[in-house]
Short mmCIF file of C-alpha atoms in Angstrom, two decimals:
data_model
loop_
_atom_site.label_atom_id
_atom_site.label_comp_id
_atom_site.label_asym_id
_atom_site.label_seq_id
_atom_site.Cartn_x
_atom_site.Cartn_y
_atom_site.Cartn_z
CA PRO A 16 71.69 51.61 -36.00
CA THR A 17 69.89 54.95 -36.20
CA PRO A 18 66.07 54.36 -35.19
CA ARG A 19 63.55 55.05 -37.87
CA TRP A 20 61.99 57.87 -36.04
CA LEU A 21 65.36 59.55 -35.72
CA ARG A 22 65.97 59.37 -39.40
CA ALA A 23 62.48 60.60 -40.02
CA THR A 24 62.98 63.71 -37.89
CA ASN A 25 66.22 64.59 -39.78
CA HIS A 26 65.53 68.06 -41.32
CA ARG A 27 66.11 66.90 -44.75
CA ILE A 28 63.41 64.10 -44.87
CA ILE A 29 60.96 64.82 -41.93
CA TYR A 30 58.41 66.43 -44.14
CA PRO A 31 58.29 63.80 -46.82
CA THR A 32 58.13 61.29 -44.04
CA ALA A 33 55.37 63.08 -42.20
CA ARG A 34 53.51 63.34 -45.44
CA ARG A 35 53.57 59.65 -45.72
CA LEU A 36 52.33 58.91 -42.16
CA PRO A 37 49.41 56.48 -42.38
CA GLN A 38 46.36 58.64 -41.35
CA SER A 39 44.61 55.64 -39.96
CA ASP A 40 47.47 55.00 -37.48
CA ILE A 41 47.75 58.55 -36.08
CA ASP A 42 46.26 57.58 -32.66
CA ASP A 43 49.19 54.98 -32.36
CA ILE A 44 51.81 57.40 -33.60
CA ILE A 45 50.52 60.11 -31.16
CA ALA A 46 51.18 57.76 -28.10
CA ASP A 47 54.32 55.99 -29.39
CA LYS A 48 57.58 56.91 -27.60
CA HIS A 49 59.42 57.69 -30.84
CA GLY A 50 56.55 58.37 -33.27
CA HIS A 51 55.09 61.12 -31.37
CA LYS A 52 58.35 63.22 -31.79
CA VAL A 53 57.66 63.47 -35.57
CA LEU A 54 54.26 65.39 -34.68
CA LEU A 55 56.07 67.35 -32.09
CA GLN A 56 58.59 68.43 -34.62
CA LEU A 57 55.90 69.88 -36.84
CA LEU A 58 54.27 71.82 -33.92
CA CYS A 59 57.42 72.93 -32.14
CA PRO A 60 60.48 72.19 -34.15
CA PHE A 61 63.73 71.48 -32.40
CA SER A 62 62.27 71.94 -29.01
CA PRO A 63 64.91 71.27 -26.11
CA ARG A 64 62.02 70.01 -24.07
CA TYR A 65 61.57 66.97 -26.34
CA PHE A 66 64.83 66.56 -27.89
CA THR A 67 68.09 66.08 -26.01
CA PRO A 68 71.28 68.24 -27.14
CA GLU A 69 72.59 64.96 -28.71
CA LEU A 70 69.55 64.58 -30.72
CA LEU A 71 69.29 68.13 -31.59
CA ALA A 72 72.91 67.87 -33.03
CA ILE A 73 71.73 64.98 -35.32
CA ILE A 74 68.30 66.40 -36.54
CA LYS A 75 69.13 69.90 -37.04
CA PRO A 76 70.05 71.06 -40.54
CA ARG A 77 73.74 71.03 -41.24
CA THR A 78 75.28 73.46 -43.62
CA ILE A 79 78.61 73.31 -45.30
CA GLU A 80 80.30 76.35 -46.50
CA THR A 81 82.10 76.08 -49.94
CA SER A 82 83.98 78.35 -52.26
CA LYS A 83 84.90 78.06 -55.79
CA ARG A 84 87.49 80.19 -57.68
CA ILE A 85 86.23 81.29 -61.07
CA GLU A 86 88.88 82.35 -63.33
CA PRO A 87 88.45 85.72 -65.30
CA GLU A 88 87.49 85.50 -69.00
CA ASN A 89 89.83 88.27 -69.87
CA GLU A 90 93.48 88.78 -69.04
CA GLY A 91 94.09 91.36 -66.35
CA GLU A 92 90.69 90.83 -64.45
CA GLU A 93 90.63 89.42 -61.05
CA ALA A 94 89.29 85.96 -60.36
CA THR A 95 85.82 85.61 -58.62
CA ILE A 96 85.44 83.71 -55.49
CA LEU A 97 81.86 82.06 -55.40
CA GLU A 98 80.74 81.12 -51.80
CA THR A 99 77.69 78.89 -51.24
CA GLN A 100 76.23 77.01 -48.46
CA LEU A 101 75.21 73.42 -48.89
CA GLY A 102 72.49 71.67 -46.82
CA LEU A 103 70.00 74.47 -46.59
CA SER A 104 66.44 73.80 -47.80
CA LYS A 105 65.29 76.12 -50.57
CA LYS A 106 61.81 76.24 -49.01
CA ASP A 107 61.19 78.19 -45.93
CA ASP A 108 60.77 75.88 -42.95
CA LEU A 109 57.55 77.29 -41.58
CA LEU A 110 56.07 77.14 -45.12
CA ARG A 111 56.86 73.45 -45.33
CA ARG A 112 55.25 72.76 -41.89
CA GLN A 113 52.08 74.78 -42.86
CA GLU A 114 51.74 72.92 -46.23
CA LEU A 115 51.79 69.59 -44.27
CA LEU A 116 49.30 70.68 -41.68
CA LYS A 117 46.93 71.90 -44.51
CA ASP A 118 47.33 68.71 -46.44
CA GLY A 119 45.20 66.79 -44.17
CA LEU A 120 47.67 65.83 -41.33
CA TRP A 121 46.42 68.28 -38.89
CA LYS A 122 42.80 67.13 -39.59
CA SER A 123 43.87 63.52 -38.75
CA ILE A 124 45.68 64.59 -35.61
CA SER A 125 42.93 66.89 -34.31
CA THR A 126 40.27 64.15 -34.90
CA VAL A 127 42.21 61.76 -32.84
CA LEU A 128 42.80 64.48 -30.00
CA GLU A 129 39.10 65.55 -30.08
CA GLU A 130 37.89 61.80 -30.06
CA SER A 131 40.21 60.52 -27.31
CA ALA A 132 41.26 63.65 -25.27
CA ALA A 133 40.67 61.88 -21.93
CA ASP A 134 42.69 58.90 -22.80
CA LEU A 135 45.47 60.82 -24.39
CA LEU A 136 45.83 63.20 -21.40
CA ASN A 137 46.79 60.23 -19.24
CA LYS A 138 49.42 58.80 -21.47
CA GLN A 139 53.11 59.89 -21.14
CA PHE A 140 53.90 60.67 -24.71
CA ALA A 141 50.49 61.48 -26.10
CA SER A 142 49.93 64.08 -23.45
CA ASP A 143 52.91 66.14 -25.01
CA VAL A 144 51.06 66.34 -28.24
CA VAL A 145 47.86 67.48 -26.47
CA VAL A 146 49.90 70.16 -24.65
CA GLU A 147 51.41 71.59 -27.88
CA ALA A 148 48.00 71.48 -29.62
CA CYS A 149 46.21 73.27 -26.78
CA ILE A 150 49.06 76.03 -26.97
CA GLY A 151 48.62 76.21 -30.58
CA GLY A 152 52.15 75.19 -31.57
CA ASP A 153 55.38 77.21 -31.66
CA ASP A 154 54.60 80.79 -32.54
CA ASP A 155 51.01 80.20 -32.83
CA VAL A 156 51.55 78.06 -35.99
CA LEU A 157 48.30 76.42 -36.19
CA GLU A 158 46.34 79.88 -36.20
CA LYS A 159 48.72 81.29 -38.71
CA THR A 160 48.26 78.28 -40.84
CA PHE A 161 44.46 78.24 -40.96
CA GLY A 162 43.84 81.92 -40.39
CA ASN A 163 41.72 81.50 -37.31
CA ALA A 164 41.63 79.90 -33.94
CA ASP A 165 38.96 77.18 -34.66
CA SER A 166 41.66 74.47 -35.06
CA VAL A 167 42.89 74.99 -31.66
CA ASN A 168 39.64 75.75 -29.99
CA ALA A 169 38.24 72.39 -31.08
CA VAL A 170 40.86 70.76 -29.05
CA HIS A 171 40.28 72.92 -26.12
CA ASP A 172 36.51 71.85 -26.38
CA ALA A 173 37.49 68.29 -26.09
CA VAL A 174 40.04 68.66 -23.38
CA ILE A 175 37.94 70.83 -21.18
CA GLY A 176 34.98 68.68 -21.84
CA ALA A 177 36.93 65.65 -20.66
CA ILE A 178 38.09 67.28 -17.52
CA SER A 179 34.61 68.64 -16.83
CA SER A 180 33.24 65.14 -16.95
CA ASP A 181 36.04 63.58 -14.82
CA ASP A 182 37.41 65.85 -12.09
CA GLY A 183 39.92 63.12 -11.28
CA MET A 184 41.77 63.93 -14.36
CA LEU A 185 43.04 67.02 -12.67
CA GLU A 186 44.80 64.75 -10.20
CA SER A 187 46.15 62.16 -12.63
CA TYR A 188 49.91 61.82 -12.97
CA PHE A 189 50.24 62.64 -16.63
CA GLY A 190 47.18 64.64 -17.04
CA SER A 191 47.92 67.03 -14.21
CA ARG A 192 51.23 67.80 -15.42
CA ALA A 193 50.07 68.30 -18.96
CA ILE A 194 47.32 70.79 -17.84
CA ARG A 195 49.85 72.63 -15.66
CA ARG A 196 52.13 73.09 -18.56
CA VAL A 197 49.40 74.71 -20.74
CA VAL A 198 48.48 77.03 -18.01
CA LEU A 199 52.20 78.14 -17.38
CA ALA A 200 52.46 78.54 -21.20
CA SER A 201 49.69 81.24 -21.01
CA ASN A 202 52.33 83.67 -19.59
CA GLY A 203 54.50 83.14 -22.87
CA SER A 204 54.82 85.63 -25.70
CA SER A 205 53.18 83.39 -28.16
CA GLY A 206 50.58 81.68 -25.93
CA SER A 207 47.23 83.06 -27.25
CA GLY A 208 45.96 79.36 -27.37
CA ALA A 209 47.25 78.75 -23.84
CA LYS A 210 45.61 81.89 -22.61
CA ARG A 211 42.17 80.85 -23.95
CA PHE A 212 42.53 77.51 -22.54
CA THR A 213 43.53 78.80 -19.13
CA GLU A 214 40.68 80.97 -18.97
CA ARG A 215 38.14 78.23 -19.85
CA LEU A 216 39.81 75.90 -17.45
CA TYR A 217 39.05 78.21 -14.50
CA ASP A 218 35.69 79.35 -15.72
CA GLU A 219 34.14 75.99 -16.61
CA VAL A 220 36.13 73.55 -14.28
CA ILE A 221 37.94 75.01 -11.25
CA LYS A 222 35.89 78.06 -10.36
CA GLY A 223 34.80 77.68 -6.61
CA LYS A 224 36.92 74.57 -6.18
CA ALA A 225 40.43 76.16 -5.87
CA ALA A 226 40.80 75.70 -2.15
CA LYS A 227 39.80 72.18 -2.19
CA LEU A 228 41.99 71.19 -5.26
CA LYS A 229 44.96 72.93 -3.72
CA LYS A 230 45.03 70.23 -1.08
CA THR A 231 45.26 67.41 -3.70
CA HIS A 232 47.65 66.59 -6.52
CA ALA A 233 45.86 69.10 -8.68
CA GLY A 234 47.55 71.64 -6.37
CA LYS A 235 50.32 71.97 -9.18
CA ILE A 236 47.50 73.19 -11.50
CA ILE A 237 46.23 75.73 -8.90
CA ALA A 238 49.73 77.02 -8.29
CA ALA A 239 50.21 77.52 -11.91
CA LEU A 240 46.88 79.50 -12.12
CA VAL A 241 48.03 81.67 -9.17
CA VAL A 242 51.07 82.97 -10.85
CA CYS A 243 49.55 83.19 -14.41
CA GLY A 244 48.21 86.39 -15.74
CA CYS A 245 44.86 85.07 -16.99
CA ARG A 246 43.02 84.14 -13.93
CA GLY A 247 45.56 84.64 -11.25
CA ALA A 248 43.69 87.48 -9.48
CA VAL A 249 40.48 85.46 -9.16
CA VAL A 250 42.18 82.24 -8.02
CA LYS A 251 44.13 84.16 -5.38
CA ALA A 252 40.81 85.82 -4.22
CA GLU A 253 39.34 82.33 -3.84
CA LEU A 254 42.23 81.09 -1.81
CA LYS A 255 42.43 84.13 0.37
CA ALA A 256 38.68 83.66 1.16
CA SER A 257 39.52 80.24 2.44
CA GLY A 258 42.29 81.36 4.85
CA ASP A 259 45.44 82.05 2.60
CA ARG A 260 46.56 85.42 3.70
CA ASP A 261 48.56 86.18 0.44
CA GLY A 262 46.05 84.11 -1.90
CA GLY A 263 48.63 81.35 -1.92
CA LEU A 264 51.16 83.39 -3.81
CA ALA A 265 54.17 82.34 -1.82
CA TRP A 266 53.13 78.67 -1.78
CA ALA A 267 52.39 78.94 -5.69
CA LYS A 268 55.69 80.50 -6.41
CA ALA A 269 57.68 77.89 -4.48
CA LEU A 270 55.81 74.97 -6.01
CA VAL A 271 56.07 76.44 -9.58
CA SER A 272 59.79 77.00 -9.18
CA LYS A 273 60.34 73.19 -8.63
CA LYS A 274 60.92 71.24 -11.73
#
C-alpha cells in the first residue's frame, strides 16, 4: 500500500495535510524518514535531491486534457470545441505554501530548529530540513512570505551558535555535510540566505582555523568555502599563508567535484 507520507505529499492534498500536522509533534516529524519530506515539499517542492524520479511521477500534479463539442444554437453556425485541463489547482502553488507557512506552521518548525539546532544537525533526515531553512527555501520563499530575513536569520543564529559552542560539529558525519551544502548553495541564484550564513560561518567560527580544519573531516566545508564567492578569497589567503601555493584551490575543486 502507498505509505501515508506519500499520499500526504500528493499535490492535491499536501496542503490540507500539512495544515493538520500536530504542532506539538513537529520535532518528531522533522527527524522522521518520511515525515520530513512533507516539510521539504513546502520549502523546496519537487526537489530531485529529496524525491526520486519514481516518487516525483506520483506526487507531481497530473493534468488531463479534455475537449467537449458544443453544438451551435442556430442552424448554419459552426460547433465550438471547449478544451479544458483537469487536475490543476485553482490557487497558485506558491500562494498555498505561503499561506501554510504564515498560518503557524513555520513558527512551529523554526521554534524546533532554534531550540534543537545542534541535535538536528547530527540527524540524517532532520539535517535536510536545517539545510533548506538556512538557505531560505526554494526561490527565497521564506523571505518572500514574511517580507524580511528575520525568519531565516533566527535559524542562522541557532545553527552558528551551536557550531561555535562545539567545534566538533564541523567534523560530524551529517553535520559537516549539511553545513557544506549550505555553503555551496551560496553560489546559487537564489541563495541570499545561504550567502549570509556562509559569511557568518567564516567570520564567527572558522576564521583563523581554516588550515587546521582542512586536515580534518571538516575539510569538505573548507573546500566549499574556497570555491564559494562569499569568503573564498580570505579562506584562500589563510591557506596560502600556511603553505598552500594556490590557496588550496586545486585541492578544493577536486574535493567539491566528488559526490
